[in-house]
mmCIF file of C-alpha atoms in Angstrom:
data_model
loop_
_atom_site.group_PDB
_atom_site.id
_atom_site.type_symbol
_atom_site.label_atom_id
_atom_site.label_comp_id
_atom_site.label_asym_id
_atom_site.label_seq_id
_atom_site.Cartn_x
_atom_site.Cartn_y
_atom_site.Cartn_z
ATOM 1 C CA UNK A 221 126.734 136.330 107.782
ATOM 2 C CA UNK A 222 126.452 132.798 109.034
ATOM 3 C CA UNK A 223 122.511 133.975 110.228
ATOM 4 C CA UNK A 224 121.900 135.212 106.578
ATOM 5 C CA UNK A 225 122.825 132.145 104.615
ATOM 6 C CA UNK A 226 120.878 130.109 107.005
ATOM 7 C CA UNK A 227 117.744 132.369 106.803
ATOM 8 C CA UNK A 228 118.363 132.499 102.953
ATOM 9 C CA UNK A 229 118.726 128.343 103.095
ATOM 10 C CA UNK A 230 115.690 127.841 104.701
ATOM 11 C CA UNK A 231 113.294 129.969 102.576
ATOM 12 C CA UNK A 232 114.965 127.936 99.024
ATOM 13 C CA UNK A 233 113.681 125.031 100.850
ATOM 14 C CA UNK A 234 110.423 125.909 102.429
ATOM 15 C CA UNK A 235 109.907 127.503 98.716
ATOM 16 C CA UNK A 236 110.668 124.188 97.017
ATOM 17 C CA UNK A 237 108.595 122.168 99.116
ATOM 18 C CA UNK A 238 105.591 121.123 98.290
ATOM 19 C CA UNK A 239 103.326 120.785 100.879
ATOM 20 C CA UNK A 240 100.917 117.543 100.557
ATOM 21 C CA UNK A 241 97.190 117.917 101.129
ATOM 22 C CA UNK A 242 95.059 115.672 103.042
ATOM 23 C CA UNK A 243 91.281 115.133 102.610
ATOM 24 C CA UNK A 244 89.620 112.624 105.332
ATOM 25 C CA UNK A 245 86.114 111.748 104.861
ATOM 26 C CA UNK A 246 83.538 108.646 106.546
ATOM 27 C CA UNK A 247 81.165 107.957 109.120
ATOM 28 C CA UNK A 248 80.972 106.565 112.628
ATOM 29 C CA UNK A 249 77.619 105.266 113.301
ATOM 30 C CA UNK A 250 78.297 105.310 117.465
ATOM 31 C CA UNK A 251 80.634 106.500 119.689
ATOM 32 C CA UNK A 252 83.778 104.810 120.415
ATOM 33 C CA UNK A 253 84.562 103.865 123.752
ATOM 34 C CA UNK A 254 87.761 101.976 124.528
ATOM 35 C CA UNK A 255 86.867 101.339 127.606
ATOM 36 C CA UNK A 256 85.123 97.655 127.220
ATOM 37 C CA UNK A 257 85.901 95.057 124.976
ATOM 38 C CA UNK A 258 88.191 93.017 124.043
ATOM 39 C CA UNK A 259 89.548 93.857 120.306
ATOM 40 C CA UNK A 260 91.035 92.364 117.210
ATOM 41 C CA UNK A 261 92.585 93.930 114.722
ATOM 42 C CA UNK A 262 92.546 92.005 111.206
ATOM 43 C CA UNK A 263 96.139 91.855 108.586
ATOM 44 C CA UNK A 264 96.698 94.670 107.195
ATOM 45 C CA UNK A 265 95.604 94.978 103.771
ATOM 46 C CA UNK A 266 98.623 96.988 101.672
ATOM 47 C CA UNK A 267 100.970 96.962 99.460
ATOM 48 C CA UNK A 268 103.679 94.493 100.934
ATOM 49 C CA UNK A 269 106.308 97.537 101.441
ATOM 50 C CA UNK A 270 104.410 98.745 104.085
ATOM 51 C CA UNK A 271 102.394 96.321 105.779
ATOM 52 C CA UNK A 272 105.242 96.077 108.508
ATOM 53 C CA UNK A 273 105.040 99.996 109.319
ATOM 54 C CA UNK A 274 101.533 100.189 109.190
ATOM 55 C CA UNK A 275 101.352 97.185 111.311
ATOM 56 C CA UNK A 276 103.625 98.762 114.001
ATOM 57 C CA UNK A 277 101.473 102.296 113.624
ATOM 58 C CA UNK A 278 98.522 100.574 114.431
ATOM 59 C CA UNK A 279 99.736 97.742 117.094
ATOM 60 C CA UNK A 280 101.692 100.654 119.120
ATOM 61 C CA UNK A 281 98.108 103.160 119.143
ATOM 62 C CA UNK A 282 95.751 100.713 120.119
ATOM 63 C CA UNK A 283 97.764 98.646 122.727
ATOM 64 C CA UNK A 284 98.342 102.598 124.075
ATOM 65 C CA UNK A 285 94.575 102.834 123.971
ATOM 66 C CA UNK A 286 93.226 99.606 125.235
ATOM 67 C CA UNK A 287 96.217 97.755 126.839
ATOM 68 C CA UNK A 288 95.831 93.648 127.037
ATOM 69 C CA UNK A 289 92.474 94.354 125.762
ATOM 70 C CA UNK A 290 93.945 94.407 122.239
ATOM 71 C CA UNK A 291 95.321 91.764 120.437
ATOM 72 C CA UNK A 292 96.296 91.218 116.640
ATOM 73 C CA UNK A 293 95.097 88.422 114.198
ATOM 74 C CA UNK A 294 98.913 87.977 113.856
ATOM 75 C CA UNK A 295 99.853 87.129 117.674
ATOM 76 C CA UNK A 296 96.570 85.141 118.680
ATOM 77 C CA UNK A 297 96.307 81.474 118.491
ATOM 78 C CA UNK A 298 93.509 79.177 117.303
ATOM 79 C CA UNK A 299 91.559 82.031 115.292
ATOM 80 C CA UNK A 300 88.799 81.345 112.709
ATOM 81 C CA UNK A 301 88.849 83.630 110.366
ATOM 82 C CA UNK A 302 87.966 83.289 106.804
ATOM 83 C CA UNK A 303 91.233 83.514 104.663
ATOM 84 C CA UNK A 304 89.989 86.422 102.496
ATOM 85 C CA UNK A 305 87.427 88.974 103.631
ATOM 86 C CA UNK A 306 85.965 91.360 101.449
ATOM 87 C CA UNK A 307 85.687 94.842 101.485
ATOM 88 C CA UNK A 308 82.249 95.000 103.301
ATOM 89 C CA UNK A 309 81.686 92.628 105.900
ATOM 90 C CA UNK A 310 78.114 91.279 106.214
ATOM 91 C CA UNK A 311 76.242 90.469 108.964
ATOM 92 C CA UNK A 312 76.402 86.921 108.872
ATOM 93 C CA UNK A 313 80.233 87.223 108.141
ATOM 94 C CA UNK A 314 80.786 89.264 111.412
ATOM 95 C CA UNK A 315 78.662 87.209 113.397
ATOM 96 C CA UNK A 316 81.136 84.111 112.232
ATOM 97 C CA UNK A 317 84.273 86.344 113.024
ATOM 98 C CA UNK A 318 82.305 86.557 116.732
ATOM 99 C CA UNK A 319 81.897 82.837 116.757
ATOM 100 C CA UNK A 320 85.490 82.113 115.481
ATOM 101 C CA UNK A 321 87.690 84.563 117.458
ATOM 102 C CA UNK A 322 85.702 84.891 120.773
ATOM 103 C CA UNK A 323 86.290 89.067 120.263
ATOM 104 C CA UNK A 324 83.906 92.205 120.744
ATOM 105 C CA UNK A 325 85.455 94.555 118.288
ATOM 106 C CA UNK A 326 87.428 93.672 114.810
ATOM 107 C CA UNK A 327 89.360 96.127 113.001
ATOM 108 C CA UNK A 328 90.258 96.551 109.742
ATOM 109 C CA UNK A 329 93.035 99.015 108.083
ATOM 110 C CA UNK A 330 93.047 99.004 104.073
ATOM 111 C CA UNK A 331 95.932 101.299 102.123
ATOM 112 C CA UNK A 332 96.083 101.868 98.834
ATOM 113 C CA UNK A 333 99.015 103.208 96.657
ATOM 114 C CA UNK A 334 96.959 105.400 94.024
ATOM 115 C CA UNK A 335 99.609 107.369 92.188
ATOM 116 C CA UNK A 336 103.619 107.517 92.372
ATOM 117 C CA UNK A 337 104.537 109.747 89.652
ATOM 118 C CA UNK A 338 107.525 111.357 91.742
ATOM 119 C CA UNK A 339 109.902 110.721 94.241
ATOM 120 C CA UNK A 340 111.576 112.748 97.107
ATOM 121 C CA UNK A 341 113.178 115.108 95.280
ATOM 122 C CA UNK A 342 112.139 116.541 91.597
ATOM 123 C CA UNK A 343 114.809 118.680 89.777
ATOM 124 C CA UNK A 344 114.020 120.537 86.848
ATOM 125 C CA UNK A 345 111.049 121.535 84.506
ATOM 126 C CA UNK A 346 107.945 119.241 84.399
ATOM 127 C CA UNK A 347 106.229 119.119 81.345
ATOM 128 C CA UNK A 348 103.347 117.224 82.853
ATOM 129 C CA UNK A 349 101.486 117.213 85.848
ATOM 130 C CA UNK A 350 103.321 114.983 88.511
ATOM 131 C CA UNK A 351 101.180 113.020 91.293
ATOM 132 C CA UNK A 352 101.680 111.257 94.257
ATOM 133 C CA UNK A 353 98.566 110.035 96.099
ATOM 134 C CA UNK A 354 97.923 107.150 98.937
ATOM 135 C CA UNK A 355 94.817 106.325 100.888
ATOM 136 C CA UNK A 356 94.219 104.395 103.967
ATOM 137 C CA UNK A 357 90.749 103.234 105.329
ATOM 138 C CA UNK A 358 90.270 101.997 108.932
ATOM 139 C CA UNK A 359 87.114 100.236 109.974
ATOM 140 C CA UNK A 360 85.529 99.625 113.304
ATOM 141 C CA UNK A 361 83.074 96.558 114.161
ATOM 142 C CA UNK A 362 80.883 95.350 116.585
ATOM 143 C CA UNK A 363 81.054 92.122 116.844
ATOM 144 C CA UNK A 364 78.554 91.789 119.239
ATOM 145 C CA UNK A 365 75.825 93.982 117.074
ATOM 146 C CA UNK A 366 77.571 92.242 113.450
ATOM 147 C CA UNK A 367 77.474 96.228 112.694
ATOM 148 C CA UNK A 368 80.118 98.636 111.780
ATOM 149 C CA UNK A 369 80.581 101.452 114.272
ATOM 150 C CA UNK A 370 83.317 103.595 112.590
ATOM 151 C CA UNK A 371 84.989 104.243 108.842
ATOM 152 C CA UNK A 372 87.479 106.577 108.295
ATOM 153 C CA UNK A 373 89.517 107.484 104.800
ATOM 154 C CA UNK A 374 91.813 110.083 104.538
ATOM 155 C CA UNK A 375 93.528 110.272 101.037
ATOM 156 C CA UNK A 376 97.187 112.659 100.826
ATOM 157 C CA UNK A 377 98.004 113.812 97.664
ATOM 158 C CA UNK A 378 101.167 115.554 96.537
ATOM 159 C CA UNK A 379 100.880 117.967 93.348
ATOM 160 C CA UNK A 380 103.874 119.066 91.526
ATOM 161 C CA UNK A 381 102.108 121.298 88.714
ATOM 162 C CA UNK A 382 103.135 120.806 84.691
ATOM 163 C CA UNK A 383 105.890 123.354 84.170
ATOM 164 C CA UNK A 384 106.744 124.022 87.709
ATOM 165 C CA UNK A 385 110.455 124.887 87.245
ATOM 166 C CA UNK A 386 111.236 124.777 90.974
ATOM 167 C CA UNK A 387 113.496 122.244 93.081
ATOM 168 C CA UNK A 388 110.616 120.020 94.701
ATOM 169 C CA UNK A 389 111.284 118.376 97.909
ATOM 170 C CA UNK A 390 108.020 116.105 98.359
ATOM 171 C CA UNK A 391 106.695 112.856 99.861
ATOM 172 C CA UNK A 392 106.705 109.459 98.034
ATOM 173 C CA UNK A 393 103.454 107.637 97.898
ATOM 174 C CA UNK A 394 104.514 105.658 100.930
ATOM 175 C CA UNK A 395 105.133 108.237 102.675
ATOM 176 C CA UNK A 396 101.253 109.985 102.223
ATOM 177 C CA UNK A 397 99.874 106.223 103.135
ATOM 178 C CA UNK A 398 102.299 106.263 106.622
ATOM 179 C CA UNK A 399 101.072 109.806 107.407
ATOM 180 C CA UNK A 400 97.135 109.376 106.178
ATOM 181 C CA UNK A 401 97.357 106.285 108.875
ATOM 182 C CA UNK A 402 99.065 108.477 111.807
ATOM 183 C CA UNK A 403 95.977 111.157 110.694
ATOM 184 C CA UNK A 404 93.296 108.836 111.283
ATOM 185 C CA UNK A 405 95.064 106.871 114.707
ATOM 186 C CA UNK A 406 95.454 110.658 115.805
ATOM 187 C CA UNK A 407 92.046 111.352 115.768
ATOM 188 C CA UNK A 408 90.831 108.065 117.398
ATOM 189 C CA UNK A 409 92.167 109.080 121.065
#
């Protein structure tokens, strides 16, 4: 009996989640190899909530990857960096990041929160179309070449459908941006 409310448990709540969907797009423009180099990875750009977990993501892949090698805008002393940088770095501006931080490699990690319509859990009859959506960018330069090497997005949405009358277990927007980030890391090594 025990088996059977179990079994019957587990398909209400497979059934009422709602399984995100994850769409990764960009380019590389070489092949990465983490065996030279010594690399810098740039603040993360995101919204403040999560800048410490995406920070700790990142930090704990790389320093698996590259060892002392790798080293964080956040931990090294006497950098010079401009204060903001925009979204696409320019030759002359990497060349300057070369000359101010004495690195081969910069990296950059951009997250976006693009829709929270929902939270966890979503009870009841929706009588519109409920969203949650995050995306996360990571960028690769060579700081030796002022060129970028690599550019990854993946974007996770979660779609609860207008009138969906089921219990809906689901991620937050947070959540997408945490696992877009783990997608991309995942597919680095």
């Amino acid at each position: 009996m025990n088996r059977l409310i179990t079994l019957l448990c587990f398909i209400a709540l497979f059934h009422a989640c709602h399984a995100p969907k994850y769409t990764s797009y960009g380019d590389t423009h070489g092949t990465l190899n983490f065996e030279d180099g010594k690399w810098l990875l740039n603040k993360i750009e995101a919204p403040s909530s999560l800048v410490s977990s995406l920070t700790d993501i990142t930090v704990n892949e790389f320093s698996s990857l590259l060892g002392n090698r790798f080293s964080t805008v956040y931990e090294t002393k006497q950098l010079m960096l401009p204060k903001e940088l925009p979204e696409t770095l320019s030759k002359s501006t990497l060349l300057d990041i070369k000359n101010g931080t004495g690195f081969d490699f910069f990296i950059t990690v951009r997250a976006k929160r693009l829709s929270n319509d929902m939270g966890g859990l979503q009870i009841g009859k929706n009588y519109s179309e409920k969203l949650n959506s995050g995306l996360v960018t990571l960028e690769i330069y060579d700081l030796n070449l002022q060129q970028k090497i690599y550019s990854k997005t993946v974007q996770g949405n979660l779609t609860v459908e207008e009138n969906d009358n089921s219990l809906a277990f689901g991620k937050s927007s947070n959540g997408l941006i945490i696992s877009s980030l783990k997608k991309i890391l995942r597919n680095l090594s």
